[in-house]
Coordinates of C-alpha atoms in Angstrom, one line a residue:
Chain I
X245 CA 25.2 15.0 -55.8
X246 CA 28.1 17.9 -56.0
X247 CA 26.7 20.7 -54.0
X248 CA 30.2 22.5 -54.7
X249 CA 32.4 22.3 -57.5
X250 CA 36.1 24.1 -57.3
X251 CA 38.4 23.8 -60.3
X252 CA 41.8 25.5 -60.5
X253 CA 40.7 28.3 -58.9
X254 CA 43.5 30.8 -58.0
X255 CA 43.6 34.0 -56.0
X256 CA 46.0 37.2 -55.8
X257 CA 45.9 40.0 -53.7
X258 CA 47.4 42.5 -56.1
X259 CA 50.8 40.8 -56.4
X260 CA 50.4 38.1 -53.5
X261 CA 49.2 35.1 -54.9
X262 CA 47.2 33.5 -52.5
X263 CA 45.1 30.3 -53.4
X264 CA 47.1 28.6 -56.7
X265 CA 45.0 26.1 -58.5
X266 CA 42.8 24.8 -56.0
X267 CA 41.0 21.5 -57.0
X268 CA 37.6 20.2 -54.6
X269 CA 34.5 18.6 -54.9
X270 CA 32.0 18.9 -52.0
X271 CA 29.3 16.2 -51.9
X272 CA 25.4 16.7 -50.3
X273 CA 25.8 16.4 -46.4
X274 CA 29.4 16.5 -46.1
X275 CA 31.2 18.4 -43.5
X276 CA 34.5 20.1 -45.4
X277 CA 37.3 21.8 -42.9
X278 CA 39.4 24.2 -44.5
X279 CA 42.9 23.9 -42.4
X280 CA 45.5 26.6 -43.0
X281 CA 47.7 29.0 -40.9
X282 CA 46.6 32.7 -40.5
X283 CA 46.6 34.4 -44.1
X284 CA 46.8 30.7 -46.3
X285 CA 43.3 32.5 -47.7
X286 CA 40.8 30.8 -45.7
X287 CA 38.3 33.1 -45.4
X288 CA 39.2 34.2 -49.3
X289 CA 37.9 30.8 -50.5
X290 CA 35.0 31.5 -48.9
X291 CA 34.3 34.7 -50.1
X292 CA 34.8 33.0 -53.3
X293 CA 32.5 30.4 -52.8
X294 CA 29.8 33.3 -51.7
X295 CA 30.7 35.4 -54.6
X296 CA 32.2 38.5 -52.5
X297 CA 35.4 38.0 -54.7
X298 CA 35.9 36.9 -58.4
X299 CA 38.8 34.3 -58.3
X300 CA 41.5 35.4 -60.6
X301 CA 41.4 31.9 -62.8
X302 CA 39.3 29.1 -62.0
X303 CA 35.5 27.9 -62.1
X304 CA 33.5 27.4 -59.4
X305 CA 29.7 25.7 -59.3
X306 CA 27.3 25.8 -56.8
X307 CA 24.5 22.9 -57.4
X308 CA 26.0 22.3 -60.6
X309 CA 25.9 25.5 -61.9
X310 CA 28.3 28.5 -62.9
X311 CA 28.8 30.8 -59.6
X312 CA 28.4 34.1 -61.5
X313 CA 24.2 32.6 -62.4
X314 CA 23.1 31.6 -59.8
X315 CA 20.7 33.3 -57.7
X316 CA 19.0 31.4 -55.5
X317 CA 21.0 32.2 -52.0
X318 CA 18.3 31.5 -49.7
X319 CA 19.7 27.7 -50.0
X320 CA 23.1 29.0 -48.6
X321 CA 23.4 30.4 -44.7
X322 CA 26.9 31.9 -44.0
X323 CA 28.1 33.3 -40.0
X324 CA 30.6 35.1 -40.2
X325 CA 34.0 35.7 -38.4
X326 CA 33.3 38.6 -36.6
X327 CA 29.1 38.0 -36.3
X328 CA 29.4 37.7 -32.6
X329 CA 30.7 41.1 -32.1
X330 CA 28.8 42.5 -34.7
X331 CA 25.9 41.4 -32.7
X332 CA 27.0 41.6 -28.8
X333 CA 26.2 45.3 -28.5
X334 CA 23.2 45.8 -30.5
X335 CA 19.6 45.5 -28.4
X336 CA 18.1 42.6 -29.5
X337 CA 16.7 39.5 -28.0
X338 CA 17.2 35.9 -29.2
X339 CA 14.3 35.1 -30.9
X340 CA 14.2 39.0 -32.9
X341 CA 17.7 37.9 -34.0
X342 CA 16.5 34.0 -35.5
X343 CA 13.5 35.8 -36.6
X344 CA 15.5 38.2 -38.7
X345 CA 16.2 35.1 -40.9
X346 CA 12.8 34.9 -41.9
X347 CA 12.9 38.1 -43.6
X348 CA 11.7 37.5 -46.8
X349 CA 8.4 35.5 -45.1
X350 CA 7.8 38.4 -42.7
X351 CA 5.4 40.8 -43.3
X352 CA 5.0 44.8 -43.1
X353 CA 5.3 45.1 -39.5
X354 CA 7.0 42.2 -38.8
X355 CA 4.4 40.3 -36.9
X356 CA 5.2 36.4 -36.3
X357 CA 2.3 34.1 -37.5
X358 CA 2.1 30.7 -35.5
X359 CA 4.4 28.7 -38.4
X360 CA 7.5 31.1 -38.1
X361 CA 7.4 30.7 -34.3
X362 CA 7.1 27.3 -34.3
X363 CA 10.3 27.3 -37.2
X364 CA 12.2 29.5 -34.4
X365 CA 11.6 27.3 -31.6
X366 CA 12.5 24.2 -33.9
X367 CA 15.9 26.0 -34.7
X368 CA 16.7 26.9 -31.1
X369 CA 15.9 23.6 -29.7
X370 CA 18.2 22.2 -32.6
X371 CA 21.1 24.3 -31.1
X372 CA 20.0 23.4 -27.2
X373 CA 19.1 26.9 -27.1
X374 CA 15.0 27.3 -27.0
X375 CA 15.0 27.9 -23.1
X376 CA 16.5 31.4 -24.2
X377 CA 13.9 33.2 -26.4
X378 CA 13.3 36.0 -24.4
X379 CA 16.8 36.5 -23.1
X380 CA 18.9 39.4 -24.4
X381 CA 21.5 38.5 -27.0
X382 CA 24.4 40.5 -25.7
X383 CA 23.6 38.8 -21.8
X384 CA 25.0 35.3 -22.9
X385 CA 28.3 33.8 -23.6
X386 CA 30.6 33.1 -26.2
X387 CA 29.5 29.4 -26.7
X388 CA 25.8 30.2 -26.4
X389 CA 25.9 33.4 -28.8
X390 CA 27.6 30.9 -31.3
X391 CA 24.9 28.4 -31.0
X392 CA 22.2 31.3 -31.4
X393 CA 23.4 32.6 -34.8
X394 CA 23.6 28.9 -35.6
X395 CA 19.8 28.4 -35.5
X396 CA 19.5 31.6 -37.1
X397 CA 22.0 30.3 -39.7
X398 CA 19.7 27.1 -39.9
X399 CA 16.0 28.5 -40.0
X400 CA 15.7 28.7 -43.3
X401 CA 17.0 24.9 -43.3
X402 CA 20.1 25.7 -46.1
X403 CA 21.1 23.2 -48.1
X404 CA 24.4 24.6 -47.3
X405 CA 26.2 26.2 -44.4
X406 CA 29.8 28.2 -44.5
X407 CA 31.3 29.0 -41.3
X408 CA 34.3 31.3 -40.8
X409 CA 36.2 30.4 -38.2
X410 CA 33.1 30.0 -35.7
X411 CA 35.1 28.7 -32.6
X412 CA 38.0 31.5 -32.5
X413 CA 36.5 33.3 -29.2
X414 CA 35.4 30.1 -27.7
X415 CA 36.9 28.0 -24.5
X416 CA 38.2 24.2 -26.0
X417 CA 34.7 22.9 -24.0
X418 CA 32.5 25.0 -26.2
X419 CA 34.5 24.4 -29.3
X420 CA 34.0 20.9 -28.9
X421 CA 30.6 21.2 -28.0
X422 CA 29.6 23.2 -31.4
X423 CA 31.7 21.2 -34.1
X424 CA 29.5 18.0 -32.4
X425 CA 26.2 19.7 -33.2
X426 CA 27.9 20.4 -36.5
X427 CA 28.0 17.0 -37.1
X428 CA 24.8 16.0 -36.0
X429 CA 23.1 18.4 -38.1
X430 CA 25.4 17.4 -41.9
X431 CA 24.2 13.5 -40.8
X432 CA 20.8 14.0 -39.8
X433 CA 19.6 17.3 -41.6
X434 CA 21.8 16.2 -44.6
X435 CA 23.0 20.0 -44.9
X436 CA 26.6 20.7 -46.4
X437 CA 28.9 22.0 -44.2
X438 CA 32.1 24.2 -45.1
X439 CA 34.2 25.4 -42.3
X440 CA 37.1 27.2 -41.8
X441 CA 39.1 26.6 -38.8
X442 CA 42.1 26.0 -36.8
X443 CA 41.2 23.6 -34.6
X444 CA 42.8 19.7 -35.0
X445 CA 40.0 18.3 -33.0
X446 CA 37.5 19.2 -35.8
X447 CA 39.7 18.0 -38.7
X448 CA 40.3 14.6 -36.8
X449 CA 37.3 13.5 -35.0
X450 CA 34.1 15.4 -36.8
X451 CA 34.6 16.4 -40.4
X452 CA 34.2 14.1 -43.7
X453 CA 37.3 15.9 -45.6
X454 CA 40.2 18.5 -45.0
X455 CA 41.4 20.9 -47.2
X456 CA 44.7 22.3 -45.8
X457 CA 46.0 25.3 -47.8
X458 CA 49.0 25.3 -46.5
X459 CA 49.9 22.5 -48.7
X460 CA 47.0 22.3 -50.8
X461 CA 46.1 19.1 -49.9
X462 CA 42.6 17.3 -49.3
X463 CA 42.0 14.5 -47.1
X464 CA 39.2 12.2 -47.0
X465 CA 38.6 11.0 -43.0
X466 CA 38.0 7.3 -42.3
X467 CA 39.2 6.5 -46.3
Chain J
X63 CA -4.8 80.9 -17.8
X64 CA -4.2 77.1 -18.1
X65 CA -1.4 76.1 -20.6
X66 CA -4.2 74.6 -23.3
X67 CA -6.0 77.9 -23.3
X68 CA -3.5 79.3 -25.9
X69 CA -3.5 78.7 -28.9
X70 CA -0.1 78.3 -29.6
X71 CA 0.1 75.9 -27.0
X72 CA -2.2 73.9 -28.0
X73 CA -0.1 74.0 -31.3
X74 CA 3.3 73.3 -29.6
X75 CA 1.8 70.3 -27.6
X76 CA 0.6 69.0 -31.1
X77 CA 4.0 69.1 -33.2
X78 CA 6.0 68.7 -30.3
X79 CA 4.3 65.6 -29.9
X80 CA 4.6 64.5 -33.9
X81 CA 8.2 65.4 -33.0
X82 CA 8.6 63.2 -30.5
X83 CA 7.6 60.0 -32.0
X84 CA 9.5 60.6 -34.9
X85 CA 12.9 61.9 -33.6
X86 CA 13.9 58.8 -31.6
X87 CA 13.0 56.1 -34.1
X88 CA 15.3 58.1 -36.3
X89 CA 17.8 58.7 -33.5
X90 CA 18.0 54.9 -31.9
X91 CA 18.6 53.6 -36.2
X92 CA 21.4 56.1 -36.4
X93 CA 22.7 54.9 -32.8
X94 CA 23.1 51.7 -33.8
X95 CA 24.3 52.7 -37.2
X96 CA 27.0 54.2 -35.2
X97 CA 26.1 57.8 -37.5
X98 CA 25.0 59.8 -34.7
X99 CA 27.3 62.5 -36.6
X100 CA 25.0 62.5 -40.0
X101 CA 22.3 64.2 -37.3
X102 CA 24.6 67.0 -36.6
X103 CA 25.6 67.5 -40.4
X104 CA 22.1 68.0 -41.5
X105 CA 21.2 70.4 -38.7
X106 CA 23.6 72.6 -39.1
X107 CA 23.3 72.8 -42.8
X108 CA 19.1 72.9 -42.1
X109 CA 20.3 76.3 -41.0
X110 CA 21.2 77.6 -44.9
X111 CA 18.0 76.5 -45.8
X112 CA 16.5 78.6 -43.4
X113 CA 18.2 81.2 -43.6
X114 CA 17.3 81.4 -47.9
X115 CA 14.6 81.1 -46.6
X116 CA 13.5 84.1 -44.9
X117 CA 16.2 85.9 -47.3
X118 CA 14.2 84.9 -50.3
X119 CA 10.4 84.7 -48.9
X120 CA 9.7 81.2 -49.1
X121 CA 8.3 79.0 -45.8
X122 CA 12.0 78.4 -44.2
X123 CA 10.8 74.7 -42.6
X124 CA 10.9 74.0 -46.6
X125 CA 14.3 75.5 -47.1
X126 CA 15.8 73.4 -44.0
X127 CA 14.3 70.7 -45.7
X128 CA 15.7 71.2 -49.1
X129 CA 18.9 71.7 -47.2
X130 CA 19.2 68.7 -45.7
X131 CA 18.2 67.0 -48.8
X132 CA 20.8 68.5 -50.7
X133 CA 23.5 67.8 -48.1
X134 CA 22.3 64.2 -48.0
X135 CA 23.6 63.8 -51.8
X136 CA 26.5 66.4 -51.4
X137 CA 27.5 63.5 -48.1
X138 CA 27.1 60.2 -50.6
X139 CA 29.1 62.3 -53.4
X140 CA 32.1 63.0 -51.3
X141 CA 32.0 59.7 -49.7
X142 CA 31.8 57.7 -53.0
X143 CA 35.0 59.6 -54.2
X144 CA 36.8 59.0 -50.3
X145 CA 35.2 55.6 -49.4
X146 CA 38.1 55.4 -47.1
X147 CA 37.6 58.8 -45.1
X148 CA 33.5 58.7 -44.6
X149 CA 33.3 61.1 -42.0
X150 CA 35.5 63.9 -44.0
X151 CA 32.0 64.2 -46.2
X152 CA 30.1 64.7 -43.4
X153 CA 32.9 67.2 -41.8
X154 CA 32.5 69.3 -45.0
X155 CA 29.3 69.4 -45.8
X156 CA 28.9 70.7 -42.2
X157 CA 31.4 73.6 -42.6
X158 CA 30.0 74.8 -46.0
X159 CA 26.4 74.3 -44.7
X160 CA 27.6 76.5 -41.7
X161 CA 29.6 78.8 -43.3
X162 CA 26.2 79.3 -45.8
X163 CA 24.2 79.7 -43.2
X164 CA 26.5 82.5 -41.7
X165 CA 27.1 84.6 -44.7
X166 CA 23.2 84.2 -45.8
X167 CA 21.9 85.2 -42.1
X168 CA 23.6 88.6 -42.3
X169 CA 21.6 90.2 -44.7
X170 CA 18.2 88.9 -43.1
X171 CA 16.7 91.8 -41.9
X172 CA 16.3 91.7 -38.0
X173 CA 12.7 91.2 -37.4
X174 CA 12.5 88.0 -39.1
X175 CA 13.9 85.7 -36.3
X176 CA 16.6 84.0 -37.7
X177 CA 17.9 83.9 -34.0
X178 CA 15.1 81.5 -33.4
X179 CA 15.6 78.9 -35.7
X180 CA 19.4 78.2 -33.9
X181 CA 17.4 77.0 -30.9
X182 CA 14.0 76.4 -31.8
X183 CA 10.7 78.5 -30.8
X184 CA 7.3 77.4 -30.1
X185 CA 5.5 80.8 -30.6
X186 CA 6.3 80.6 -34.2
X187 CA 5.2 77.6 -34.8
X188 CA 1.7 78.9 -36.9
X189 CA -1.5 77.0 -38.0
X190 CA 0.1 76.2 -41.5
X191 CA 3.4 75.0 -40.1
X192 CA 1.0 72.8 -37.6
X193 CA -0.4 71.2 -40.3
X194 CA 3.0 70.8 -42.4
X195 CA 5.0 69.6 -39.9
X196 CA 2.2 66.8 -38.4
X197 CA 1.7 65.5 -42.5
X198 CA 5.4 65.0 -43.2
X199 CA 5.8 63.6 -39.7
X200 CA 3.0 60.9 -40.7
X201 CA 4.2 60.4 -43.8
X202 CA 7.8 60.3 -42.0
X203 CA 6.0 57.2 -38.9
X204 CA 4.6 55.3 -42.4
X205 CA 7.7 54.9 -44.0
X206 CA 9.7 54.1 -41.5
X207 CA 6.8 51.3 -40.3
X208 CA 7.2 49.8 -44.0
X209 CA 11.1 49.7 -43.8
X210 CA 11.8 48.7 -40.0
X211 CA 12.7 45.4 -40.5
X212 CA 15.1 45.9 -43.0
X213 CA 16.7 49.0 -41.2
X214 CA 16.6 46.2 -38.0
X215 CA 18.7 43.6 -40.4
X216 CA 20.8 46.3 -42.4
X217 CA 21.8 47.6 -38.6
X218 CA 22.7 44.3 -37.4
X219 CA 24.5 42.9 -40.5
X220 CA 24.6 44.5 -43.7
X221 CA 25.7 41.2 -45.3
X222 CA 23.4 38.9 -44.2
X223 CA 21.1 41.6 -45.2
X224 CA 22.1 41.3 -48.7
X225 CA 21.6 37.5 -48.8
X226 CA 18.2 38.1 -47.3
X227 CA 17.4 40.0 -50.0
X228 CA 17.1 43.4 -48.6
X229 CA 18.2 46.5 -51.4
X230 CA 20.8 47.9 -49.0
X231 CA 21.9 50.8 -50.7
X232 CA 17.9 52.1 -51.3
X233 CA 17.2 51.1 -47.9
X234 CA 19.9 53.2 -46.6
X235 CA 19.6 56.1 -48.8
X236 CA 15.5 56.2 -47.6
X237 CA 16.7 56.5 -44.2
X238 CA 19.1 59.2 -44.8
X239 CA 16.0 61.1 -46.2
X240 CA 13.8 60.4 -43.8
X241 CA 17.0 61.7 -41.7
X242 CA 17.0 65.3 -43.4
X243 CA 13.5 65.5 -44.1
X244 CA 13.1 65.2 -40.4
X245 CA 15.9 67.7 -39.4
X246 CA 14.3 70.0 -41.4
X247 CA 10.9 69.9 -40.1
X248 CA 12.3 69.6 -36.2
X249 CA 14.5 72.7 -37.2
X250 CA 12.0 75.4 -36.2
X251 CA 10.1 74.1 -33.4
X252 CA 13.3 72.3 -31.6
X253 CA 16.1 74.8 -32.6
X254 CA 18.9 73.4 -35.7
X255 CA 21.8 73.2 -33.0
X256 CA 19.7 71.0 -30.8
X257 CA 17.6 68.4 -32.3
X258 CA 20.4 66.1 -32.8
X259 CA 20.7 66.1 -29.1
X260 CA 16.9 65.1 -28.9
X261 CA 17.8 62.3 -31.7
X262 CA 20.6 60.4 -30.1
X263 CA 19.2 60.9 -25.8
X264 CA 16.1 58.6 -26.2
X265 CA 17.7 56.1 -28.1
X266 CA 20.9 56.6 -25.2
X267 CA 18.1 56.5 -22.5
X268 CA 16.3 53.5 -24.1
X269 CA 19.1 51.5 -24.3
X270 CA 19.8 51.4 -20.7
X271 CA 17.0 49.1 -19.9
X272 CA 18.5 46.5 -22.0
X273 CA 15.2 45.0 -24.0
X274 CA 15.4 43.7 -27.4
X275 CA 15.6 46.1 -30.3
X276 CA 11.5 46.7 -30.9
X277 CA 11.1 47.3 -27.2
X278 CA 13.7 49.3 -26.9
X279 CA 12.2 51.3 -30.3
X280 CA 8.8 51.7 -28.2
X281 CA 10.9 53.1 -24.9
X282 CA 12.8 55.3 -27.0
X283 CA 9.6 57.6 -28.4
X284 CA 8.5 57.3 -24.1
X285 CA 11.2 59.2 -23.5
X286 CA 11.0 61.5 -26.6
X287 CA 7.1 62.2 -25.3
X288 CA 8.2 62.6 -21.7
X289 CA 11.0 65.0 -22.4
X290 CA 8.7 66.8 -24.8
X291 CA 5.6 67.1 -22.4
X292 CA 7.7 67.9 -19.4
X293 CA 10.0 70.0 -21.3
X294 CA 7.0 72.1 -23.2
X295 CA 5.2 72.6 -19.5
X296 CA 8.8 73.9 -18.3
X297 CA 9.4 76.5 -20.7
X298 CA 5.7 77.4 -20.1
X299 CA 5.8 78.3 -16.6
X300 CA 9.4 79.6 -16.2
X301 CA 9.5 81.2 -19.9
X302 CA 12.2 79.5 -21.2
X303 CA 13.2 78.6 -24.8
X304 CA 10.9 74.9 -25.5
X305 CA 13.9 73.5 -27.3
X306 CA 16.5 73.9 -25.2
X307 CA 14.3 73.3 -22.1
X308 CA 13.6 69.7 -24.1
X309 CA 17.1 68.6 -24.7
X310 CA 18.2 69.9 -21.2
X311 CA 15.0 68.0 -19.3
X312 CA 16.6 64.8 -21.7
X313 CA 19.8 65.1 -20.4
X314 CA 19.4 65.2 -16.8
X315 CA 16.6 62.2 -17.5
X316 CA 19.6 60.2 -19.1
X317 CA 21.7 61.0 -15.8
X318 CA 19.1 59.6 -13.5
X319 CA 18.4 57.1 -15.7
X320 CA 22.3 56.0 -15.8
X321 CA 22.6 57.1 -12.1
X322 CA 19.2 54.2 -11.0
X323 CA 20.8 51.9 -13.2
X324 CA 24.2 51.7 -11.2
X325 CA 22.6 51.7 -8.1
X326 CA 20.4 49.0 -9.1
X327 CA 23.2 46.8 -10.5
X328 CA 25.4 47.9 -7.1
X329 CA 22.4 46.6 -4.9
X330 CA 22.5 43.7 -7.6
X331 CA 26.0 42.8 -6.4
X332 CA 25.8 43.6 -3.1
X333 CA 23.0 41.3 -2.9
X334 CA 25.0 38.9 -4.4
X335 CA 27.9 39.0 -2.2
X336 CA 25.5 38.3 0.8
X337 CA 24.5 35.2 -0.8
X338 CA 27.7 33.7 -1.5
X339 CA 29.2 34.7 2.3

């Protein structure tokens, strides 16, 4: 099933062009890297993909259907560039901040009932985390905050996830670490997975396909 | 005579403690909103109100209200036509509201108190201000209950708000109110030039025991009620302005506060160090 459809789409930043005619089909549970150096428009195609910018040409379908109807965006989770720093200085603890991904379920005054505890624990165990509930957010480090606003990425269970650039502030060990659990959770949770990155390691050993926009090519791995 | 024997103490205590519950949940959202400076601009412009107020012969706590309301639209105005300068909205609103306030205030005549509304008085504060200011400040505690969690999400990340579902933009423009409307109501008993102070200290104090943001919401009105109590008792006994008494007992709270915190994080270390050797 095409959980993502891209066709010709181009982008231009007044004058600078920067995607031309980009051409990509992601499947259900694939894991898609977008390769490129800094300014190739990596995070542009996502904010494409999320509808925070209207390509300039170019169609693009989410679950078969035309980007600008549809509505239903509690199937898509999306963590940010910057979401750790957006996040390291504000008081909260970890399970307030995978709670606040239950919004919509949450009631007046934001008391937890039994099944959205038991969906935060799930997420946080998913992520190695759930011995940290209590702890506050901005007290852990770079690999574990990740990890955090991972299982608050995946509480909802999305049918897709877009990361931006998730491992830029973290060490090669933690980096590793997280584009495993990637992995694991596109093969056994079947979600679809689009990440933009710089890291080699990811396009080689743990994605399905590459899309490098420096050239505008797509690879398929192991085909 | 014991503090509760007069009346108007017995009527302080009551708004002063309204007050206090409502200032810091207000104070810690605009913290973390990193708008500590909106605070400011509505108190200051409270002050026109207030002073068309007595000028004109209405109740002045509802001309600092309709103020701050007014500056609240003038603020998203400006900053919809400079989305790139937000604060220069703020900045101007602030000097007309000001400069309002200065011209209107010299044709009060002198017995009306204007003086007292700069930093706040509890002996004015009468049975039908009681009763004003306590309604709006529950109507003020309900909203906010009904809109925490998406001021929580909105503060941490407007975006994912958005894809959650939250109406940002109403969200945000409700707070704002709930901003002015309590300015203006804080105005008389608190003094205009200080309740901004009294906003942003809890919230400041709050955050240095480092719990999770409802906690830290809960700690935040402990310290609004314990500057408040001690603050009101204060000015009692040594006949001081309340207001300023408040904001000044916050602020030295805030240093000890800061001042435990170091020494607990020094022993912390030290501690530490021991180990290790």
């Amino acid at each position: 099933m095409n959980v993502i459809t891209i066709e010709n789409v181009s982008f231009s930043y007044e004058t600078h062009d920067v995607l031309e005619r980009v051409n990509l089909i992601i499947k259900k549970g694939e894991f898609l890297a977008i390769l490129g150096s800094n300014g190739a428009g990596k995070t542009t195609l996502l904010k494409i993909i999320l509808g925070d910018l209207k390509p300039t040409s170019g169609t693009i379908l989410i679950f078969n259907e035309e980007l600008k109807n549809f509505r239903d965006w509690t199937k898509i989770s999306y963590l940010s560039q910057n979401a750790t720093s957006n996040v390291a200085s504000f008081p909260t603890t970890v399970k307030e901040l995978v709670a606040s991904n239950l919004h919509s379920e949450l009631g007046l005054f934001r008391f937890l009932n039994k099944i959205q505890k038991e969906k935060i624990k799930k997420a946080l165990e998913l992520v190695g985390m759930e011995q940290y509930q209590n702890r506050l957010f901005s007290k852990l480090s770079g690999g574990q905050m990740q990890r955090v606003l991972l299982a608050r990425s995946l509480i909802n269970e999305p049918e897709i996830l877009i990361l931006d650039e998730p491992t830029s502030a973290l060490d090669e060990q933690s980096s590793s670490s997280l584009f495993a659990l990637l992995k694991t959770i596109s093969k056994e949770k079947q979600t679809t997975i689009v990440i933009s990155t710089h890291s080699q390691e990811c396009s080689k050993y743990h994605c399905d396909k590459v899309l490098n926009l420096d050239s505008v090519t797509l690879m398929e791995q192991g085909k | 005579m014991n503090i509760f024997d007069y009346a108007f103490m017995q009527r302080a205590f009551i708004v002063g403690i309204a007050l206090a519950v409502i200032i810091p949940l207000i104070g810690l959202i605009m913290v973390l909103k990193r708008s500590s400076m909106i605070g400011d601009t509505l108190a200051h412009t409270s002050l026109a109100g207030v002073a068309a107020g007595l000028l004109i012969g209405f109740n002045p706590i509802v001309g600092a209200i309709v103020a701050c309301i007014i500056a609240v639209f003038a603020i998203e105005a400006i900053q919809k036509k400079l989305p790139k300068n937000r604060d220069l909205g703020m900045a101007v609103v602030l000097t007309i509201g000001i400069s309002v306030a200065g011209l209107l205030s010299t044709h009060i005549p002198s017995g009306m108190n204007f003086n007292s509304f700069l930093f706040g008085s509890i002996s004015l504060v009468s049975q039908n201000d009681l009763i004003l200011i306590v309604s709006i400040a529950a109507v003020i505690l309900l909203v906010f209950l009904a809109i925490v969690k998406d001021l929580y999400l909105i503060t941490l990340d407007e975006r994912m708000a958005k894809l959650s579902g939250v109406k940002v933009s109403i969200i945000n423009f409700i707070f704002t109110l709930l901003t002015a409307i309590t300015v203006g109501i804080a105005s008389k008993t608190v003094g205009a030039l200080i309740v901004s102070s009294l906003m942003i200290l809890p919230a400041a104090c709050a955050m240095q025991f480092e719990k999770g943001f409802f906690a830290t919401l809960f700690i935040s009105i402990g310290f609004g009620l314990l500057y408040t109590i001690v603050g009101l008792v204060v000015a009692f006994y040594t006949d001081q302005r309340a207001g300023a008494t408040i904001v000044l007992i916050g602020a030295i709270i805030f240093v000890v506060v800061v001042l435990i915190k170091w020494l607990i994080n020094k022993i912390r270390l030290h501690k530490l160090g021991t180990k290790n050797e």
